[in-house]
């Protein structure tokens, strides 16, 4: 089957799912020559693009005004060839089947790259946590878990957080699971330290993405010291990417949210970042308030990609960086892009980065530190022990290094350029494909 025939089949079977089709297209294109050279894998990809199970359910809850509300809940159990399903939950009004299927598909390859035994899944709801009271969030989470609990379990499917699902939501979800099932197990990751969480899990995605950037820079005999870094988003991933970049000697000059970005040419140091953490995780305000407090520039309704920098780290959401943005970044001297978000660069942007041969890491490689540390949390839960901060961080660094090596192994072109997209797709695919072949027609 040619790439075109394959994609025609995917489009026919998954109408109105543009994000899912975009994610599949990228993988199919990069695996085409590899599968031609390794015919035993023919047919495996057809199976991989079909979720093992798709669960869609009603989530009824009552708001603070006493009104009856209905949201839609999802869990896409994409692939369990190499371990229990694993992947985050997203609560955002944009959530639909297409977005969750793209995320679940990417998650399968990402989890394989981590070297840990985890299958791939994703879930969530079109519920919007913005502006909701803690009580409303709790009622929603409890109702969501009333249904989800039937489908998950510590050895079956282990959800975590994603956009709109942080420590507060994981707490409410875990509490309800425990209440219904009468068991205290590692059924969710991203838990608080007091009840089974892992040190470094909140930091892991942002830290890991920075470690990956560092690995890429090393291939060009460079590092983060003195580099200007542009970051989008101001949520979990952006916050800890900012922290680690600063610790490693870089200067972060932007953060954003869905309303706009702040440009602080003096750099967002640890004291300013502490303000951002309080603003976003406690008072739940807008990034604009940072500009007021620190008297810097705020640009409404724009993304930060036209700001001059050496390194860019998109850490907000899918398709937030298009070809024009990519051109502006490169024209301004940016030579390294490490994605914290999932699929933040459009296909046109990715194509441009590769054409210009800059260091470009797709999210499935560079943001895998989050799920890897979730895997470490599962291990700690299983053995009922806690590892120290240093132990988890050392393991995280080791995993990011090994993902980088895997990408270099499979993605190095004849001229020496490392195509990390190719490397991540082949590296992630092989392990899952081998497991699927060994397990028969599953
Ligand atoms: P958070 O909810 O903590 O933060 C998300 C941030 O992105 C917020 O600043 C938010 O702004 C912004 N954002 C969300 N949607 C949009 C949008 N449509 N347009 C512009 N800005 C937007 O989520 P995370 O930090 O956890 O996740 C960020 C990205 O990282 C996602 O792509 C996620 O899939 C990916 N990821 C997360 C992992 C994790 O461990 N948390 C692991 C691997 C990947 P606002 O508040 O205005 O909505």
Short mmCIF file of C-alpha atoms and ligand atoms in Angstrom, two decimals:
data_model
loop_
_atom_site.label_atom_id
_atom_site.label_comp_id
_atom_site.label_asym_id
_atom_site.label_seq_id
_atom_site.Cartn_x
_atom_site.Cartn_y
_atom_site.Cartn_z
CA UNK A 1 0.00 0.00 0.00
CA UNK A 2 1.39 3.45 -0.86
CA UNK A 3 1.40 6.30 1.66
CA UNK A 4 -1.45 7.90 -0.29
CA UNK A 5 -3.55 4.71 -0.26
CA UNK A 6 -2.89 4.29 3.45
CA UNK A 7 -3.91 7.85 4.20
CA UNK A 8 -7.03 7.55 2.01
CA UNK A 9 -8.03 4.57 4.13
CA UNK A 10 -7.37 6.45 7.39
CA UNK A 11 -9.32 9.50 6.20
CA UNK A 12 -12.27 7.36 5.07
CA UNK A 13 -12.44 5.52 8.40
CA UNK A 14 -11.92 8.62 10.56
CA UNK A 15 -13.89 11.45 8.95
CA UNK A 16 -13.81 14.87 10.64
CA UNK A 17 -10.70 14.01 12.65
CA UNK A 18 -8.06 16.43 11.28
CA UNK A 19 -5.67 16.28 14.25
CA UNK A 20 -5.66 12.48 14.27
CA UNK A 21 -5.07 12.38 10.52
CA UNK A 22 -2.23 14.94 10.87
CA UNK A 23 -0.49 12.83 13.53
CA UNK A 24 -0.88 9.61 11.54
CA UNK A 25 0.31 11.22 8.29
CA UNK A 26 3.57 12.34 9.87
CA UNK A 27 4.30 8.85 11.20
CA UNK A 28 3.28 7.02 8.02
CA UNK A 29 5.46 9.27 5.87
CA UNK A 30 8.50 8.78 8.06
CA UNK A 31 8.04 5.00 8.39
CA UNK A 32 7.39 4.36 4.68
CA UNK A 33 10.97 3.63 3.58
CA UNK A 34 11.76 1.81 6.84
CA UNK A 35 8.83 -0.60 6.37
CA UNK A 36 9.83 -1.16 2.72
CA UNK A 37 13.25 -2.22 4.01
CA UNK A 38 11.70 -4.36 6.79
CA UNK A 39 8.70 -6.14 5.19
CA UNK A 40 7.85 -8.07 8.36
CA UNK A 41 6.27 -4.87 9.64
CA UNK A 42 3.85 -4.57 6.70
CA UNK A 43 0.30 -4.44 8.07
CA UNK A 44 1.32 -3.50 11.63
CA UNK A 45 0.64 0.20 11.12
CA UNK A 46 -2.92 -0.53 9.92
CA UNK A 47 -3.55 -2.16 13.29
CA UNK A 48 -1.82 0.61 15.23
CA UNK A 49 -4.04 3.38 13.86
CA UNK A 50 -7.16 1.58 15.12
CA UNK A 51 -7.69 2.10 18.88
CA UNK A 52 -8.03 -1.14 20.84
CA UNK A 53 -10.98 0.44 22.62
CA UNK A 54 -12.78 3.81 22.55
CA UNK A 55 -14.99 4.72 25.48
CA UNK A 56 -17.35 7.71 25.32
CA UNK A 57 -19.64 8.55 28.20
CA UNK A 58 -22.01 11.12 29.70
CA UNK A 59 -20.80 13.17 32.67
CA UNK A 60 -23.70 14.81 34.53
CA UNK A 61 -22.96 17.25 37.38
CA UNK A 62 -24.58 20.18 39.19
CA UNK A 63 -23.00 23.65 39.26
CA UNK A 64 -22.95 26.13 42.16
CA UNK A 65 -26.18 27.74 40.94
CA UNK A 66 -27.91 24.36 41.26
CA UNK A 67 -28.15 23.95 37.48
CA UNK A 68 -27.84 20.57 35.78
CA UNK A 69 -24.81 20.35 33.43
CA UNK A 70 -23.73 17.68 30.96
CA UNK A 71 -20.27 17.08 29.54
CA UNK A 72 -18.82 14.32 27.41
CA UNK A 73 -16.10 12.04 28.80
CA UNK A 74 -13.65 9.94 26.78
CA UNK A 75 -10.94 7.35 27.19
CA UNK A 76 -9.07 6.12 24.11
CA UNK A 77 -7.22 2.90 24.92
CA UNK A 78 -4.98 2.88 21.89
CA UNK A 79 -2.39 0.15 22.36
CA UNK A 80 -1.43 -2.24 25.16
CA UNK A 81 1.24 -4.30 23.35
CA UNK A 82 4.09 -3.33 25.67
CA UNK A 83 2.27 -2.55 28.94
CA UNK A 84 -0.91 -1.25 30.56
CA UNK A 85 -2.51 1.72 28.85
CA UNK A 86 -0.94 4.97 30.05
CA UNK A 87 -1.66 8.59 29.13
CA UNK A 88 -3.12 11.78 30.49
CA UNK A 89 -6.59 13.25 30.88
CA UNK A 90 -7.34 16.63 29.31
CA UNK A 91 -10.16 18.91 30.47
CA UNK A 92 -10.63 21.68 27.91
CA UNK A 93 -13.65 22.87 25.88
CA UNK A 94 -11.84 21.98 22.63
CA UNK A 95 -11.59 18.28 23.56
CA UNK A 96 -13.10 15.94 20.98
CA UNK A 97 -12.46 12.49 19.52
CA UNK A 98 -9.95 13.74 16.97
CA UNK A 99 -7.75 15.51 19.52
CA UNK A 100 -7.77 12.60 21.95
CA UNK A 101 -7.05 10.04 19.21
CA UNK A 102 -4.08 12.07 17.98
CA UNK A 103 -2.78 12.33 21.54
CA UNK A 104 -3.33 8.60 22.20
CA UNK A 105 -1.56 7.65 18.96
CA UNK A 106 1.44 9.85 19.77
CA UNK A 107 1.43 8.45 23.30
CA UNK A 108 1.97 4.88 22.05
CA UNK A 109 5.24 5.81 20.32
CA UNK A 110 6.31 8.17 23.11
CA UNK A 111 5.79 5.57 25.83
CA UNK A 112 7.73 3.03 23.80
CA UNK A 113 10.64 5.50 23.53
CA UNK A 114 10.84 5.89 27.31
CA UNK A 115 12.12 2.27 27.55
CA UNK A 116 9.47 1.60 30.24
CA UNK A 117 6.67 -0.98 29.87
CA UNK A 118 3.71 1.29 29.13
CA UNK A 119 1.03 1.11 26.43
CA UNK A 120 -0.66 4.25 25.12
CA UNK A 121 -3.96 5.97 25.93
CA UNK A 122 -5.49 9.42 26.35
CA UNK A 123 -8.75 10.70 27.72
CA UNK A 124 -10.58 13.69 29.06
CA UNK A 125 -13.62 15.83 28.62
CA UNK A 126 -14.91 18.98 26.95
CA UNK A 127 -15.43 20.34 30.49
CA UNK A 128 -13.87 23.81 30.97
CA UNK A 129 -12.25 24.16 34.42
CA UNK A 130 -11.67 27.90 33.89
CA UNK A 131 -13.79 30.03 36.20
CA UNK A 132 -15.18 27.01 38.09
CA UNK A 133 -15.13 26.86 41.89
CA UNK A 134 -13.22 24.11 43.71
CA UNK A 135 -16.57 22.54 44.60
CA UNK A 136 -17.66 22.45 40.96
CA UNK A 137 -14.32 20.91 39.95
CA UNK A 138 -14.75 18.25 42.64
CA UNK A 139 -18.30 17.43 41.60
CA UNK A 140 -17.27 17.13 37.98
CA UNK A 141 -14.23 14.94 38.76
CA UNK A 142 -16.32 12.63 40.94
CA UNK A 143 -18.96 12.19 38.26
CA UNK A 144 -16.27 11.64 35.60
CA UNK A 145 -14.68 8.93 37.75
CA UNK A 146 -18.03 7.26 38.46
CA UNK A 147 -17.88 6.00 34.87
CA UNK A 148 -14.14 5.92 34.19
CA UNK A 149 -13.44 3.61 37.16
CA UNK A 150 -14.97 0.67 35.27
CA UNK A 151 -12.28 0.88 32.62
CA UNK A 152 -9.05 1.63 34.51
CA UNK A 153 -6.84 -0.09 37.08
CA UNK A 154 -3.23 -0.20 38.22
CA UNK A 155 -2.46 -3.06 35.79
CA UNK A 156 -5.01 -2.10 33.12
CA UNK A 157 -5.00 1.61 32.39
CA UNK A 158 -3.32 4.33 34.46
CA UNK A 159 -4.36 7.91 33.59
CA UNK A 160 -2.44 11.08 34.56
CA UNK A 161 -2.85 14.84 34.06
CA UNK A 162 -2.68 16.98 30.93
CA UNK A 163 -4.14 20.38 30.02
CA UNK A 164 -6.65 21.38 32.70
CA UNK A 165 -5.86 18.38 34.90
CA UNK A 166 -3.27 19.08 37.59
CA UNK A 167 -2.71 18.07 41.21
CA UNK A 168 -6.12 19.30 42.39
CA UNK A 169 -8.04 17.28 39.79
CA UNK A 170 -5.90 14.14 40.24
CA UNK A 171 -6.70 14.34 43.98
CA UNK A 172 -10.47 14.46 43.43
CA UNK A 173 -10.32 11.70 40.80
CA UNK A 174 -8.20 9.44 43.01
CA UNK A 175 -10.44 10.00 46.04
CA UNK A 176 -13.52 8.95 44.11
CA UNK A 177 -11.82 5.87 42.60
CA UNK A 178 -10.73 4.75 46.06
CA UNK A 179 -14.20 5.28 47.45
CA UNK A 180 -15.94 3.27 44.76
CA UNK A 181 -13.42 0.43 44.45
CA UNK A 182 -12.31 0.28 48.08
CA UNK A 183 -8.69 -0.10 47.06
CA UNK A 184 -5.60 2.09 47.38
CA UNK A 185 -3.58 1.41 44.24
CA UNK A 186 -1.47 3.33 41.79
CA UNK A 187 -4.39 3.80 39.42
CA UNK A 188 -3.46 7.42 38.63
CA UNK A 189 -0.11 9.17 38.45
CA UNK A 190 0.63 12.77 39.29
CA UNK A 191 -0.57 12.13 42.85
CA UNK A 192 0.55 14.24 45.81
CA UNK A 193 3.59 13.08 47.73
CA UNK A 194 1.64 12.20 50.88
CA UNK A 195 -0.49 9.60 49.11
CA UNK A 196 1.68 7.84 46.57
CA UNK A 197 3.06 10.55 44.31
CA UNK A 198 6.63 10.72 43.07
CA UNK A 199 9.11 13.49 43.68
CA UNK A 200 9.93 15.32 40.41
CA UNK A 201 6.68 14.21 38.67
CA UNK A 202 5.29 17.79 38.54
CA UNK A 203 8.62 19.03 37.16
CA UNK A 204 9.31 16.06 34.87
CA UNK A 205 7.90 17.16 31.50
CA UNK A 206 9.48 20.62 31.58
CA UNK A 207 12.76 19.34 33.03
CA UNK A 208 12.88 16.46 30.54
CA UNK A 209 12.23 18.78 27.61
CA UNK A 210 15.12 20.96 28.76
CA UNK A 211 17.41 17.93 29.21
CA UNK A 212 16.53 16.91 25.68
CA UNK A 213 17.40 20.38 24.36
CA UNK A 214 20.70 20.09 26.18
CA UNK A 215 21.42 16.73 24.55
CA UNK A 216 20.67 18.19 21.11
CA UNK A 217 22.90 21.20 21.79
CA UNK A 218 25.76 18.90 22.79
CA UNK A 219 25.74 17.43 19.27
CA UNK A 220 26.69 20.93 18.07
CA UNK A 221 29.24 21.48 20.86
CA UNK A 222 26.93 23.99 22.50
CA UNK A 223 24.84 24.27 25.68
CA UNK A 224 22.17 26.39 27.36
CA UNK A 225 24.54 28.85 29.00
CA UNK A 226 23.84 32.40 27.90
CA UNK A 227 21.13 31.34 25.44
CA UNK A 228 17.90 33.31 25.05
CA UNK A 229 14.88 31.02 25.24
CA UNK A 230 11.30 31.69 24.18
CA UNK A 231 8.66 29.53 25.89
CA UNK A 232 4.91 29.45 25.19
CA UNK A 233 2.31 28.49 27.77
CA UNK A 234 2.47 29.13 31.49
CA UNK A 235 1.04 25.87 32.79
CA UNK A 236 2.77 22.83 34.23
CA UNK A 237 5.16 22.13 31.36
CA UNK A 238 6.09 25.77 30.68
CA UNK A 239 6.70 26.51 34.38
CA UNK A 240 9.25 23.75 34.89
CA UNK A 241 10.89 24.19 31.50
CA UNK A 242 11.44 27.81 32.57
CA UNK A 243 12.89 26.71 35.90
CA UNK A 244 15.34 24.19 34.43
CA UNK A 245 16.48 26.45 31.57
CA UNK A 246 17.26 29.16 34.12
CA UNK A 247 19.11 26.70 36.39
CA UNK A 248 21.23 25.62 33.42
CA UNK A 249 22.23 29.19 32.59
CA UNK A 250 19.70 30.14 29.90
CA UNK A 251 17.50 33.24 29.91
CA UNK A 252 13.74 32.72 29.41
CA UNK A 253 12.15 35.88 28.02
CA UNK A 254 8.54 34.87 27.32
CA UNK A 255 5.60 32.93 28.76
CA UNK A 256 2.04 32.96 27.45
CA UNK A 257 -1.54 31.82 27.89
CA UNK A 258 -4.48 31.67 25.52
CA UNK A 259 -4.90 35.46 25.75
CA UNK A 260 -1.37 36.59 24.85
CA UNK A 261 2.28 36.57 25.88
CA UNK A 262 4.62 38.50 28.17
CA UNK A 263 8.07 39.58 26.96
CA UNK A 264 10.51 40.19 29.80
CA UNK A 265 13.85 41.05 28.23
CA UNK A 266 15.61 40.86 31.61
CA UNK A 267 14.65 37.19 31.94
CA UNK A 268 12.13 35.30 34.09
CA UNK A 269 14.28 34.42 37.10
CA UNK A 270 13.33 32.16 40.01
CA UNK A 271 11.63 34.92 41.99
CA UNK A 272 9.48 35.95 39.02
CA UNK A 273 8.72 32.30 38.28
CA UNK A 274 7.48 31.84 41.86
CA UNK A 275 4.96 34.60 41.09
CA UNK A 276 3.86 32.72 37.93
CA UNK A 277 3.40 29.47 39.88
CA UNK A 278 1.19 31.20 42.44
CA UNK A 279 -0.71 33.05 39.72
CA UNK A 280 -1.41 29.95 37.65
CA UNK A 281 -1.69 27.18 40.25
CA UNK A 282 -3.35 29.01 43.14
CA UNK A 283 -5.08 32.27 42.25
CA UNK A 284 -5.65 30.97 38.69
CA UNK A 285 -5.16 34.36 37.04
CA UNK A 286 -4.00 35.49 33.56
CA UNK A 287 -0.37 35.92 32.42
CA UNK A 288 -1.12 39.59 31.71
CA UNK A 289 -0.85 40.16 35.47
CA UNK A 290 2.86 39.29 35.24
CA UNK A 291 3.41 42.23 32.86
CA UNK A 292 1.66 44.58 35.27
CA UNK A 293 3.68 43.33 38.25
CA UNK A 294 7.09 43.38 36.53
CA UNK A 295 6.44 46.30 34.21
CA UNK A 296 7.26 44.47 30.98
CA UNK A 297 5.65 44.14 27.58
CA UNK A 298 2.36 42.22 27.14
CA UNK A 299 1.23 41.32 23.63
CA UNK A 300 -2.44 40.42 23.41
CA UNK A 301 -3.75 37.65 21.14
CA UNK A 302 -0.34 36.75 19.75
CA UNK A 303 2.09 33.86 20.17
CA UNK A 304 5.73 34.62 21.11
CA UNK A 305 7.43 33.16 18.00
CA UNK A 306 8.46 36.51 16.53
CA UNK A 307 10.61 37.34 19.54
CA UNK A 308 14.36 36.99 18.87
CA UNK A 309 15.86 33.90 20.51
CA UNK A 310 18.35 31.04 20.21
CA UNK A 311 16.01 28.32 21.42
CA UNK A 312 12.22 27.91 21.30
CA UNK A 313 10.16 25.63 23.53
CA UNK A 314 6.47 25.46 22.59
CA UNK A 315 4.76 24.26 25.78
CA UNK A 316 1.07 25.23 25.35
CA UNK A 317 -0.97 23.22 22.85
CA UNK A 318 -1.22 21.55 19.43
CA UNK A 319 -0.69 23.54 16.21
CA UNK A 320 0.38 26.70 18.06
CA UNK A 321 3.40 27.30 15.79
CA UNK A 322 2.88 27.52 12.01
CA UNK A 323 5.21 27.81 9.01
CA UNK A 324 5.31 31.64 9.16
CA UNK A 325 6.25 31.42 12.84
CA UNK A 326 8.94 28.86 12.00
CA UNK A 327 10.36 31.17 9.35
CA UNK A 328 10.37 34.10 11.78
CA UNK A 329 12.14 32.02 14.43
CA UNK A 330 14.89 30.85 12.05
CA UNK A 331 15.27 34.33 10.52
CA UNK A 332 15.82 35.69 14.03
CA UNK A 333 18.59 33.17 14.74
CA UNK A 334 16.73 30.36 16.50
CA UNK A 335 18.57 27.09 15.87
CA UNK A 336 16.98 24.71 18.38
CA UNK A 337 13.33 23.81 19.02
CA UNK A 338 12.43 21.38 21.80
CA UNK A 339 8.69 20.71 22.01
CA UNK A 340 7.13 20.49 25.47
CA UNK A 341 3.57 20.35 24.11
CA UNK A 342 2.18 17.58 21.92
CA UNK A 343 2.30 18.38 18.18
CA UNK A 344 2.64 22.17 18.72
CA UNK A 345 4.25 22.68 15.29
CA UNK A 346 2.09 22.39 12.18
CA UNK A 347 3.33 20.12 9.35
CA UNK A 348 4.47 23.24 7.44
CA UNK A 349 6.55 24.41 10.41
CA UNK A 350 8.13 20.97 10.89
CA UNK A 351 8.96 20.80 7.18
CA UNK A 352 10.66 24.21 7.40
CA UNK A 353 12.72 23.31 10.48
CA UNK A 354 13.94 20.14 8.75
CA UNK A 355 14.66 21.97 5.47
CA UNK A 356 16.76 24.49 7.38
CA UNK A 357 18.44 21.64 9.30
CA UNK A 358 18.03 23.20 12.71
CA UNK A 359 17.90 21.05 15.86
CA UNK A 360 14.23 20.13 16.04
CA UNK A 361 12.73 17.65 18.53
CA UNK A 362 9.10 16.51 18.18
CA UNK A 363 7.12 16.33 21.41
CA UNK A 364 6.89 12.56 21.40
CA UNK A 365 10.64 12.50 22.06
CA UNK A 366 11.31 15.72 23.96
CA UNK A 367 8.27 15.75 26.27
CA UNK A 368 8.44 12.04 27.16
CA UNK A 369 9.99 12.86 30.55
CA UNK A 370 6.52 13.40 32.03
CA UNK A 371 5.17 9.98 31.24
CA UNK A 372 8.55 8.39 31.99
CA UNK A 373 8.39 9.79 35.52
CA UNK A 374 4.78 8.60 35.74
CA UNK A 375 6.23 5.18 34.95
CA UNK A 376 8.68 5.66 37.82
CA UNK A 377 5.75 6.63 40.06
CA UNK A 378 4.01 3.35 39.10
CA UNK A 379 7.14 1.41 40.00
CA UNK A 380 7.39 3.12 43.39
CA UNK A 381 3.69 2.38 44.03
CA UNK A 382 4.20 -1.28 43.14
CA UNK A 383 7.16 -1.75 45.45
CA UNK A 384 5.61 0.58 48.06
CA UNK A 385 8.73 2.68 48.37
CA UNK A 386 9.64 6.33 47.75
CA UNK A 387 12.74 7.33 45.86
CA UNK A 388 14.60 10.56 46.63
CA UNK A 389 14.50 13.63 44.43
CA UNK A 390 18.03 12.91 43.27
CA UNK A 391 17.23 9.29 42.40
CA UNK A 392 14.21 10.23 40.28
CA UNK A 393 15.99 13.13 38.60
CA UNK A 394 18.99 10.94 37.76
CA UNK A 395 16.66 8.34 36.25
CA UNK A 396 14.80 11.03 34.28
CA UNK A 397 18.08 12.37 32.85
CA UNK A 398 19.13 8.84 31.94
CA UNK A 399 15.84 8.23 30.14
CA UNK A 400 16.02 11.52 28.19
CA UNK A 401 19.57 10.68 27.17
CA UNK A 402 18.53 7.25 25.98
CA UNK A 403 15.61 8.68 23.97
CA UNK A 404 18.06 11.09 22.38
CA UNK A 405 20.45 8.24 21.51
CA UNK A 406 17.58 6.25 20.02
CA UNK A 407 16.61 9.23 17.83
CA UNK A 408 20.21 9.69 16.71
CA UNK A 409 20.48 5.96 15.92
CA UNK A 410 17.39 5.89 13.71
CA UNK A 411 17.34 9.48 12.48
CA UNK A 412 20.88 10.27 11.29
CA UNK A 413 20.94 11.10 7.57
CA UNK A 414 23.82 10.51 5.16
CA UNK A 415 25.08 14.07 5.59
CA UNK A 416 25.13 13.64 9.39
CA UNK A 417 22.00 15.73 10.06
CA UNK A 418 19.80 14.17 12.75
CA UNK A 419 16.15 14.08 11.74
CA UNK A 420 14.62 13.63 15.19
CA UNK A 421 11.14 13.15 13.69
CA UNK A 422 12.33 10.13 11.74
CA UNK A 423 14.38 8.87 14.68
CA UNK A 424 11.52 9.15 17.18
CA UNK A 425 8.98 7.53 14.87
CA UNK A 426 11.16 4.55 13.96
CA UNK A 427 12.57 4.21 17.48
CA UNK A 428 9.08 4.22 19.04
CA UNK A 429 7.53 2.00 16.38
CA UNK A 430 9.96 -0.93 16.40
CA UNK A 431 9.38 -2.03 19.99
CA UNK A 432 5.59 -1.85 19.73
CA UNK A 433 5.56 -3.58 16.33
CA UNK A 434 7.77 -6.41 17.58
CA UNK A 435 5.48 -6.93 20.59
CA UNK A 436 2.38 -6.94 18.39
CA UNK A 437 3.89 -9.47 16.01
CA UNK A 438 4.95 -11.71 18.90
CA UNK A 439 1.47 -11.60 20.44
CA UNK A 440 -0.32 -12.78 17.30
CA UNK A 441 -3.29 -11.09 15.66
CA UNK A 442 -4.27 -8.77 18.53
P1 LIG B 1 -1.69 23.22 31.64
O1 LIG B 1 -3.17 23.13 31.63
O2 LIG B 1 -0.97 23.18 32.91
O3 LIG B 1 -1.21 24.52 30.83
C1 LIG B 1 -1.56 24.70 29.50
C2 LIG B 1 -1.03 26.05 29.06
O4 LIG B 1 -1.20 26.16 27.65
C3 LIG B 1 -1.75 27.23 29.68
O5 LIG B 1 -0.87 28.31 29.77
C4 LIG B 1 -2.85 27.48 28.68
O6 LIG B 1 -3.38 28.80 28.68
C5 LIG B 1 -2.13 27.23 27.37
N1 LIG B 1 -3.11 26.78 26.36
C6 LIG B 1 -3.93 25.71 26.44
N2 LIG B 1 -4.70 25.64 25.35
C7 LIG B 1 -4.36 26.69 24.59
C8 LIG B 1 -4.81 27.17 23.34
N3 LIG B 1 -5.77 26.52 22.66
N4 LIG B 1 -4.21 28.30 22.84
C9 LIG B 1 -3.24 28.92 23.52
N5 LIG B 1 -2.79 28.53 24.72
C10 LIG B 1 -3.33 27.43 25.24
O7 LIG B 1 -1.20 22.01 30.67
P2 LIG B 1 0.23 21.33 30.58
O8 LIG B 1 1.28 22.33 30.81
O9 LIG B 1 0.19 20.08 31.37
O10 LIG B 1 0.25 20.87 29.03
C11 LIG B 1 0.77 21.71 28.00
C12 LIG B 1 1.11 20.85 26.80
O11 LIG B 1 2.07 19.85 27.17
C13 LIG B 1 -0.05 20.07 26.18
O12 LIG B 1 0.14 19.95 24.78
C14 LIG B 1 0.09 18.68 26.81
O13 LIG B 1 -0.51 17.67 26.03
C15 LIG B 1 1.61 18.55 26.81
N6 LIG B 1 2.14 17.57 27.74
C16 LIG B 1 1.90 17.65 29.08
C17 LIG B 1 2.45 16.73 29.94
C18 LIG B 1 2.30 16.85 31.42
O14 LIG B 1 2.97 16.08 32.13
N7 LIG B 1 1.50 17.75 31.95
C19 LIG B 1 3.24 15.59 29.44
C20 LIG B 1 3.52 15.64 28.02
C21 LIG B 1 2.96 16.60 27.23
P3 LIG B 1 -4.85 29.06 29.30
O15 LIG B 1 -4.68 28.93 30.77
O16 LIG B 1 -5.20 30.42 28.83
O17 LIG B 1 -5.75 28.00 28.71
#
